[in-house]
mmCIF file of C-alpha atoms in Angstrom:
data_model
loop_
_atom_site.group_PDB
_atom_site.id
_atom_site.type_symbol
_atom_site.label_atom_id
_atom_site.label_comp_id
_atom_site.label_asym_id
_atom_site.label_seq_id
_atom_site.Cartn_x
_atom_site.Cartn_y
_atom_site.Cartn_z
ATOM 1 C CA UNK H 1 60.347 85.777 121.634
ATOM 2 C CA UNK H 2 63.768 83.662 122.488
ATOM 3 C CA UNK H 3 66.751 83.687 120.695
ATOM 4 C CA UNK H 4 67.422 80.650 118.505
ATOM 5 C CA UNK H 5 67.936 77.285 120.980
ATOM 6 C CA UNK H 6 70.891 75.948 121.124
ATOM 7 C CA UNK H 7 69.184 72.848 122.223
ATOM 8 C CA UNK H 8 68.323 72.503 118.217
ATOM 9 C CA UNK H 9 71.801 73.141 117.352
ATOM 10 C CA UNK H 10 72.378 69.947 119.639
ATOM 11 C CA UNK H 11 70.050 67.802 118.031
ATOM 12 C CA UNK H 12 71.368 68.438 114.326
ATOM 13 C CA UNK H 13 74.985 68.126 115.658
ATOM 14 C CA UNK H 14 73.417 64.532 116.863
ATOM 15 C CA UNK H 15 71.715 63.905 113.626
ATOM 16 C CA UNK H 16 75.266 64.228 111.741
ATOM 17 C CA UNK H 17 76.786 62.261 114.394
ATOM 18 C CA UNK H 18 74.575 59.577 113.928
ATOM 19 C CA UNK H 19 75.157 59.173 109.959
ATOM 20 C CA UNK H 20 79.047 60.269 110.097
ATOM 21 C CA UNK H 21 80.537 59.126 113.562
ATOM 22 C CA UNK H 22 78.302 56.917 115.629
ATOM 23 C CA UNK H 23 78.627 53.861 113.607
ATOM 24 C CA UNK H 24 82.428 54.095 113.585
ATOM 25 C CA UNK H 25 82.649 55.099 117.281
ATOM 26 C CA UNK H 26 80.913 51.372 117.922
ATOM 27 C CA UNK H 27 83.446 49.646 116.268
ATOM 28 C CA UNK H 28 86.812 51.887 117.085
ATOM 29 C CA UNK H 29 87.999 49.776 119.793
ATOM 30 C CA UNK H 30 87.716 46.603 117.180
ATOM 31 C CA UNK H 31 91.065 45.304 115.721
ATOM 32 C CA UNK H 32 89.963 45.391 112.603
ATOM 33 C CA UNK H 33 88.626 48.832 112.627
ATOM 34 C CA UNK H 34 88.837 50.950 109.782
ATOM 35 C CA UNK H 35 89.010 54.779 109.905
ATOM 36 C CA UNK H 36 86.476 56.043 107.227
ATOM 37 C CA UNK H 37 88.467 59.640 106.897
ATOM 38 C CA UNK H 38 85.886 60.999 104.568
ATOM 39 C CA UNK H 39 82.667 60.479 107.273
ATOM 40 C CA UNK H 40 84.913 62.297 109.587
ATOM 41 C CA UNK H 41 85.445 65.032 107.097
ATOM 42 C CA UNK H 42 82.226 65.257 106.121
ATOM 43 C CA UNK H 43 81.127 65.815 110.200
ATOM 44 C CA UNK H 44 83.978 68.273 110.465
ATOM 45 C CA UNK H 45 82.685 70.578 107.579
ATOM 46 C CA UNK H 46 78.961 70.119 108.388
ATOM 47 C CA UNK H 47 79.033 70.533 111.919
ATOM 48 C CA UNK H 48 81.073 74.169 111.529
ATOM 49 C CA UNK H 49 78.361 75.148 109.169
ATOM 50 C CA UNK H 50 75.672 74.660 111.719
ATOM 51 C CA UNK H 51 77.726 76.169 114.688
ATOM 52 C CA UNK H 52 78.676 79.526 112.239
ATOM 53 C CA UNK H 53 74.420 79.131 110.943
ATOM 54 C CA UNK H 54 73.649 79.353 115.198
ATOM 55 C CA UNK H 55 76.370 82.101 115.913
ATOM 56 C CA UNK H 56 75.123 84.535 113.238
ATOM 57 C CA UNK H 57 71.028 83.733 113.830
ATOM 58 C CA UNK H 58 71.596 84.418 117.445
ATOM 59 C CA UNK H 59 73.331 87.772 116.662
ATOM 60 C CA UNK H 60 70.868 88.804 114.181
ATOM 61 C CA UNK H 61 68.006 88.312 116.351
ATOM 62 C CA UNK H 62 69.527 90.371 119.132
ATOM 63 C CA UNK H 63 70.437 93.281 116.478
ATOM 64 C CA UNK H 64 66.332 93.106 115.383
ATOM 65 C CA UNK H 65 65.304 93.445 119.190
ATOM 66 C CA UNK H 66 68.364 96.525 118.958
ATOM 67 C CA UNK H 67 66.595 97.950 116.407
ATOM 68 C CA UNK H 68 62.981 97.837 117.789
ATOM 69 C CA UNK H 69 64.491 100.168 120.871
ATOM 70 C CA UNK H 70 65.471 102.214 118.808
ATOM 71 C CA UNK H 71 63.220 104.789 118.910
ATOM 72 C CA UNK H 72 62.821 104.592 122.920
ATOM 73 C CA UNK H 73 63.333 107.091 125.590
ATOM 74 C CA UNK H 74 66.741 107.152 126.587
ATOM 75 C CA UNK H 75 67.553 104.437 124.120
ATOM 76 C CA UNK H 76 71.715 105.018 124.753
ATOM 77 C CA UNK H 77 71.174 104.362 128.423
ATOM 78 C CA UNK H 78 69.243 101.051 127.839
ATOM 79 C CA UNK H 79 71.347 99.542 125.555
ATOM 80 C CA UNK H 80 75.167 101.133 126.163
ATOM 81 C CA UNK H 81 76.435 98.350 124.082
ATOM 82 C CA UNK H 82 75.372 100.077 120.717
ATOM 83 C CA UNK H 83 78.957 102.298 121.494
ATOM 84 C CA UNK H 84 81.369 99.557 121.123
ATOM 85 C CA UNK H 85 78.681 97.955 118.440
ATOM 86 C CA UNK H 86 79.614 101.035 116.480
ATOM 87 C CA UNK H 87 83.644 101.107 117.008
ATOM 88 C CA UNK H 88 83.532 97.612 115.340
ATOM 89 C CA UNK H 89 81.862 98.636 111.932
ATOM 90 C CA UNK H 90 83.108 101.897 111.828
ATOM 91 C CA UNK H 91 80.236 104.308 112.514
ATOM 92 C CA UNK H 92 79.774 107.357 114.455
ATOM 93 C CA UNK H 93 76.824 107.978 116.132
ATOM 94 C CA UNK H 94 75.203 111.427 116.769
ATOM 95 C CA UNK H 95 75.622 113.411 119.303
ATOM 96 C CA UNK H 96 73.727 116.895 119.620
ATOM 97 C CA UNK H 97 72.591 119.365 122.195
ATOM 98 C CA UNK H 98 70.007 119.879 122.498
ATOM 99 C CA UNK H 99 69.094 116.356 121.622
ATOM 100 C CA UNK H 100 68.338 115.983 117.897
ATOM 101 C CA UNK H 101 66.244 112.878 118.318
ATOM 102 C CA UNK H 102 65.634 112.034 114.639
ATOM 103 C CA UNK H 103 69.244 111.972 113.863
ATOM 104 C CA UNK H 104 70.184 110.231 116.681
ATOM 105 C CA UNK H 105 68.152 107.411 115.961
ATOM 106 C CA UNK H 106 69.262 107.571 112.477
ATOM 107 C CA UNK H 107 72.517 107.070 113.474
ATOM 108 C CA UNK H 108 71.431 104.220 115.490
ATOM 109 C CA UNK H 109 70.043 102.682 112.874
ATOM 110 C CA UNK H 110 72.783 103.394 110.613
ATOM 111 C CA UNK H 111 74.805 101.354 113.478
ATOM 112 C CA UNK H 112 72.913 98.394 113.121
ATOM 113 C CA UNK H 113 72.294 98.409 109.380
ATOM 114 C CA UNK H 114 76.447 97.955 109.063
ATOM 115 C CA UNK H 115 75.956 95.159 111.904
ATOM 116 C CA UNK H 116 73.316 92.953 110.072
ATOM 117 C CA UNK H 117 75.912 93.263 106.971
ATOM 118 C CA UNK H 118 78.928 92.499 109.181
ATOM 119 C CA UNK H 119 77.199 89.024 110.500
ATOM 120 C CA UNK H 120 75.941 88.458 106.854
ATOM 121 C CA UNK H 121 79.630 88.327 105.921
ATOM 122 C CA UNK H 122 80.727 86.768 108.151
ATOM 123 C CA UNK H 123 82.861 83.630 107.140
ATOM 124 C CA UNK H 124 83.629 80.781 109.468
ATOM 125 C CA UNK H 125 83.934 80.354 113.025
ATOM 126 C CA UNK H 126 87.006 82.001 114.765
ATOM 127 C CA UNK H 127 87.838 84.647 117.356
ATOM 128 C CA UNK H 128 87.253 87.339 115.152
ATOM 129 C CA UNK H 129 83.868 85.812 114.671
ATOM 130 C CA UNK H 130 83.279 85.139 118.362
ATOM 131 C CA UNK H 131 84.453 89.015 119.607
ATOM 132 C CA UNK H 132 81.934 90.772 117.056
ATOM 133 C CA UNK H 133 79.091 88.667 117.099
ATOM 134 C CA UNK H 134 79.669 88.771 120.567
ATOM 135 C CA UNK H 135 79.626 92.213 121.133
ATOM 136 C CA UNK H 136 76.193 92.743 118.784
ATOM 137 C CA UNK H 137 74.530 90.478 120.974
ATOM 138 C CA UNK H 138 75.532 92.921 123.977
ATOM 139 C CA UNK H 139 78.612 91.493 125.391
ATOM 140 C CA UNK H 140 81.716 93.585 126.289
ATOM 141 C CA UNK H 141 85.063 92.668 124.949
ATOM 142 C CA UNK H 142 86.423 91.273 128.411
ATOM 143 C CA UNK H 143 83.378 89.169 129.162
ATOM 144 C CA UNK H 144 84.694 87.215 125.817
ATOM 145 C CA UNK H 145 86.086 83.620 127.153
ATOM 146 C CA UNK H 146 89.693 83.459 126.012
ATOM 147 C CA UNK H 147 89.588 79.364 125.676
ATOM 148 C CA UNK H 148 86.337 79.504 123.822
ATOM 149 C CA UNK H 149 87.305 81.776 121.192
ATOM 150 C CA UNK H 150 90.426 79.735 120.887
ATOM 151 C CA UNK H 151 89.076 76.532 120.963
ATOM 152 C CA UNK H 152 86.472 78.038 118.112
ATOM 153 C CA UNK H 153 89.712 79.418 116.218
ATOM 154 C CA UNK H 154 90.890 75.581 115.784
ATOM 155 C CA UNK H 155 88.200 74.086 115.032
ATOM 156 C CA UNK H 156 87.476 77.041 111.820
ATOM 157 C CA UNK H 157 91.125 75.611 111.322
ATOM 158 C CA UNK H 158 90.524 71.890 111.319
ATOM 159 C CA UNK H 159 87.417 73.072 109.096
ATOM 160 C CA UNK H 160 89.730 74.903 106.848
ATOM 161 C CA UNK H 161 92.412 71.759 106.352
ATOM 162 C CA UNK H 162 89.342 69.510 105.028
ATOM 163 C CA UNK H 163 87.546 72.230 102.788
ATOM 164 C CA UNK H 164 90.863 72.757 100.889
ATOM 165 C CA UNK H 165 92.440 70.001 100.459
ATOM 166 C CA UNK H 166 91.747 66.071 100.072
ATOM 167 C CA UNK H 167 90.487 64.965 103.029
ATOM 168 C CA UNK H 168 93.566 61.970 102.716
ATOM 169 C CA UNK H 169 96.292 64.419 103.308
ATOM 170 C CA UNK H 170 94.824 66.065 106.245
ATOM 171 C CA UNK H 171 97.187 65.671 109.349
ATOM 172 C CA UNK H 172 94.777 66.277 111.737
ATOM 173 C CA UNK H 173 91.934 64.355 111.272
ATOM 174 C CA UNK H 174 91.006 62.572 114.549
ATOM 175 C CA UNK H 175 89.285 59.663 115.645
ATOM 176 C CA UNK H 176 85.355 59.669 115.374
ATOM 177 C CA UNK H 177 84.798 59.834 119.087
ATOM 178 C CA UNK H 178 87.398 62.306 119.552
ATOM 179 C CA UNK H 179 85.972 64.735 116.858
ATOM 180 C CA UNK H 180 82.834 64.438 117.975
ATOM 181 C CA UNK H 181 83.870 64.854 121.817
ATOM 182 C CA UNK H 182 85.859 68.061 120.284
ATOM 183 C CA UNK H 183 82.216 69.253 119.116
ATOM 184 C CA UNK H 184 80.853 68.404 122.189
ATOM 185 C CA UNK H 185 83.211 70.709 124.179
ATOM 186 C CA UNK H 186 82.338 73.409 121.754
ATOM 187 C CA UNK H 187 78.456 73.218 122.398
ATOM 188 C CA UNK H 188 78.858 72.981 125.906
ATOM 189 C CA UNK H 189 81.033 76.165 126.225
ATOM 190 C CA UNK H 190 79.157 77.927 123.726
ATOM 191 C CA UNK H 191 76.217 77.014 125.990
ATOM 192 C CA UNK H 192 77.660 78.798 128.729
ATOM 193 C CA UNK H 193 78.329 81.749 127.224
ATOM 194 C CA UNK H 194 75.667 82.474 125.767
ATOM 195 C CA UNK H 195 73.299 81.983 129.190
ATOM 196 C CA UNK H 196 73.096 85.409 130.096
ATOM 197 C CA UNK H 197 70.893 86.165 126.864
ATOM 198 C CA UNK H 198 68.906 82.837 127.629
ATOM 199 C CA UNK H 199 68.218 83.661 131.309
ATOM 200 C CA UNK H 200 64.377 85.772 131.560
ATOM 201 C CA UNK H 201 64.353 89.294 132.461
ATOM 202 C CA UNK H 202 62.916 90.763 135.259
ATOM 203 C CA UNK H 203 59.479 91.953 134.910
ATOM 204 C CA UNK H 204 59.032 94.220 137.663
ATOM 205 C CA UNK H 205 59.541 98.170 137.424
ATOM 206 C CA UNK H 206 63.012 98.917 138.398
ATOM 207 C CA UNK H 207 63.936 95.308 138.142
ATOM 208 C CA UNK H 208 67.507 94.532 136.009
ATOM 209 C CA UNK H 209 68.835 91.332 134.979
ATOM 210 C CA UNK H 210 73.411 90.757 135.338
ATOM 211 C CA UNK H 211 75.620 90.174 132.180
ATOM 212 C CA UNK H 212 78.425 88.574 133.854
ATOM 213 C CA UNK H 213 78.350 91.302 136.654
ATOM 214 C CA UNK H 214 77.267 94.241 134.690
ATOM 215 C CA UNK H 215 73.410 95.337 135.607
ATOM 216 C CA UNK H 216 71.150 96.891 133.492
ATOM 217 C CA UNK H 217 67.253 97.727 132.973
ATOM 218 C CA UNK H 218 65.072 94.952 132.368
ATOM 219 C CA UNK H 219 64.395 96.781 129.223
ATOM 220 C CA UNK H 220 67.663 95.689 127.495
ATOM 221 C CA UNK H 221 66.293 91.610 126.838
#
């Protein structure tokens, strides 16, 4: 089981640049070219839809492996990142001695239900939306890149000036091959980010795999 590709997310952003941007991109150094504002709204909007669609899928499918450790020995010490996980939506998880194991794992669970209905809400793509999706997927806050989540901030702004108003009074609409190179940069970083999840874990006993310099159990993919 992988988490979802971005590799897909490429090929639909390529699909909409095909029908929105390509064909203007040809023609953009022409004199007598034309800027069709609504193709390049329509590429704006669409393409944010499919990078928020990505963000959230990815996070949900690491929050359904969460949930199938669950109930495993020493489940706090294989995945530690349930703690700030829980900070985020607000929960408290369960803390007994001796161990109460059934209400520690319902507390887990509890943890992860709020999760799955935080991503579910979620609206757009910003910095807010980078940090918690983020950390559900079992990143800590200062592994976060700072330009990404900005760069993601503007573009859920760019998004935000052509769903609310007519595209023909947008200020910053851009040419085609700059909004699509703006894309581009998006996918790539994204891309980065997310390689740590993408990367195999070790199969050995005792073996551990490194998110961004922080080691755990093999377990934790």
């Amino acid at each position: 089981m992988s988490i979802p590709s971005i590799s897909g997310l490429r090929a639909r952003i390529a699909e909409l640049s095909a029908r929105y941007l390509d064909p203007q991109i040809a023609s953009e150094l022409d004199s007598a070219f034309e800027i069709q504002i609504d193709d390049i709204a329509a590429f704006r909007l669409l393409a944010h839809a499919e990078i928020e669609a990505f963000m959230e899928a990815v996070a949900i499918d690491r929050l359904k492996r969460l949930r199938k450790l669950v109930a495993a020995k020493n489940a706090l010490e294989k995945f530690p990142w349930i703690y700030p996980i829980a900070a985020i939506v607000g929960k408290e998880i369960a803390f007994d001695c001796p161990l109460d194991a059934r209400r520690l794992e319902s507390s887990l669970l509890s943890v992860i239900d709020e999760a799955e209905k935080v991503v579910s809400a979620n609206n757009g793509v910003k910095s807010a939306s980078l940090l918690k999706l983020s950390v559900f997927c079992g990143f800590f806050v200062d592994q976060i890149d700072s330009t990404l989540a900005a760069d993601l901030s503007a573009f859920g702004k760019e998004r935000g000036d052509v769903a609310h108003s007519s595209a023909r009074r947008v200020r910053s609409i851009n040419s085609p091959s700059t909004e699509k190179a703006n894309v581009e940069r998006l996918l790539n970083a994204l891309d980065l980010h997310l390689k740590p999840l993408t990367a195999r874990s070790a199969r050995s006993r005792g073996c551990g795999f490194s998110l961004r310099g922080r080691r755990y159990k093999a377990s934790n993919v």
